[in-house]
């Protein structure tokens, strides 16, 4: 069992007790993967591990992220089967028994627990906003994974360890949606069974789901649609760039009274700043710069983007001189500039 935790101190022992009760007669072990929680969840896990040899603690420092935590936990286990379950008791652990039975009978390669999104009463643990979001994401997911599953964003599933090991190098450690990634990456290669369950509200602690999770999911889905041509990080950088166009135009519109050239300058400067700040929190979450380093990174970002602008104009001029239409030449220049901005800032600013 892989159990990702972040500030779940009070849920650790109750979960262990529930697993103990439910999995009588099954040989199991659980690895709690804790991202150095401020509430010191890992300490509580260590305390339990000292008295219960089935419990293991993997404390990660300097890293944050649900998908990556699940990946490392799953890669550290050596059973025939691996299950992922939330630590907060929102997942009904009794479902592990039918999951196990289905895999043992060879009926499937992966069994997932699906929240019944169509029945509001069955997902009391989800806000209306989250429920709507899940539905939209489900449609997109059905398209990317070429399967019609009722809850591909579920965080509760069991699969063969060997299958996980095979897929692991192609999975993205960023983001929240490891099951989605597994389904999208296997491209219909896994036989999947869904078991419905009731997603109960949290008792202790709070959810880590936020707007950034939505952004991460969008980047991962687009990356999969591009068949991995663009990494989720490159997609995110691109999305931030597109947002910059809107910022630029909005600022220009508001400042046109100062004259076109000044408005263009203000628009470009604001867009560059918002691009930098958004990339810092979204694209490079986990390595975000803060304090004085935020300012230093900004200087580098601006300098590199200025070079990117020169590369953009240079490339566009070159392509144009070959007789290519002006708009295609401009687009080629933009692609060169964006690629430069992404690759150079990835190492120089956030490396
Ligand atoms: N190690 C680690 N690092 N664990 C994390 C992190 C992280 O950055 N973020 C969240 N977790 C842990 C939580 O401590 C919890 O055990 C589990 O992952 C799920 O996090 P929640 O914050 O409780 O998520 P939720 O209940 O809002 O979201 C549920 O729905 C999602 C789909 O919409 C969960 O079932 C998710 O697994 C699921 O993907
Ligand atoms: Mn939860």
Short mmCIF file of N, CA, C and O and ligand atoms in Angstrom, two decimals, residues 86 88 90 199 202 207, ligand 2:
data_model
loop_
_atom_site.label_atom_id
_atom_site.label_comp_id
_atom_site.label_asym_id
_atom_site.label_seq_id
_atom_site.Cartn_x
_atom_site.Cartn_y
_atom_site.Cartn_z
N UNK A 86 -5.55 7.24 -0.12
CA UNK A 86 -5.31 8.48 0.61
C UNK A 86 -5.20 8.20 2.11
O UNK A 86 -5.80 7.26 2.61
N UNK A 88 -6.31 10.22 4.43
CA UNK A 88 -7.26 11.00 5.22
C UNK A 88 -8.57 10.30 5.52
O UNK A 88 -9.53 10.94 5.93
N UNK A 90 -10.79 9.26 3.58
CA UNK A 90 -11.90 9.53 2.66
C UNK A 90 -12.14 8.35 1.73
O UNK A 90 -13.20 8.24 1.12
N UNK A 199 -17.40 8.50 -1.43
CA UNK A 199 -16.29 9.36 -1.03
C UNK A 199 -16.75 10.18 0.17
O UNK A 199 -17.54 11.11 0.03
N UNK A 202 -13.85 14.53 4.87
CA UNK A 202 -12.69 14.47 5.74
C UNK A 202 -13.09 14.73 7.18
O UNK A 202 -13.94 15.57 7.43
N UNK A 207 -7.87 19.49 2.78
CA UNK A 207 -7.50 19.08 1.42
C UNK A 207 -6.37 19.95 0.89
O UNK A 207 -6.26 21.13 1.22
MN1 LIG B 2 -8.79 13.97 0.78
#
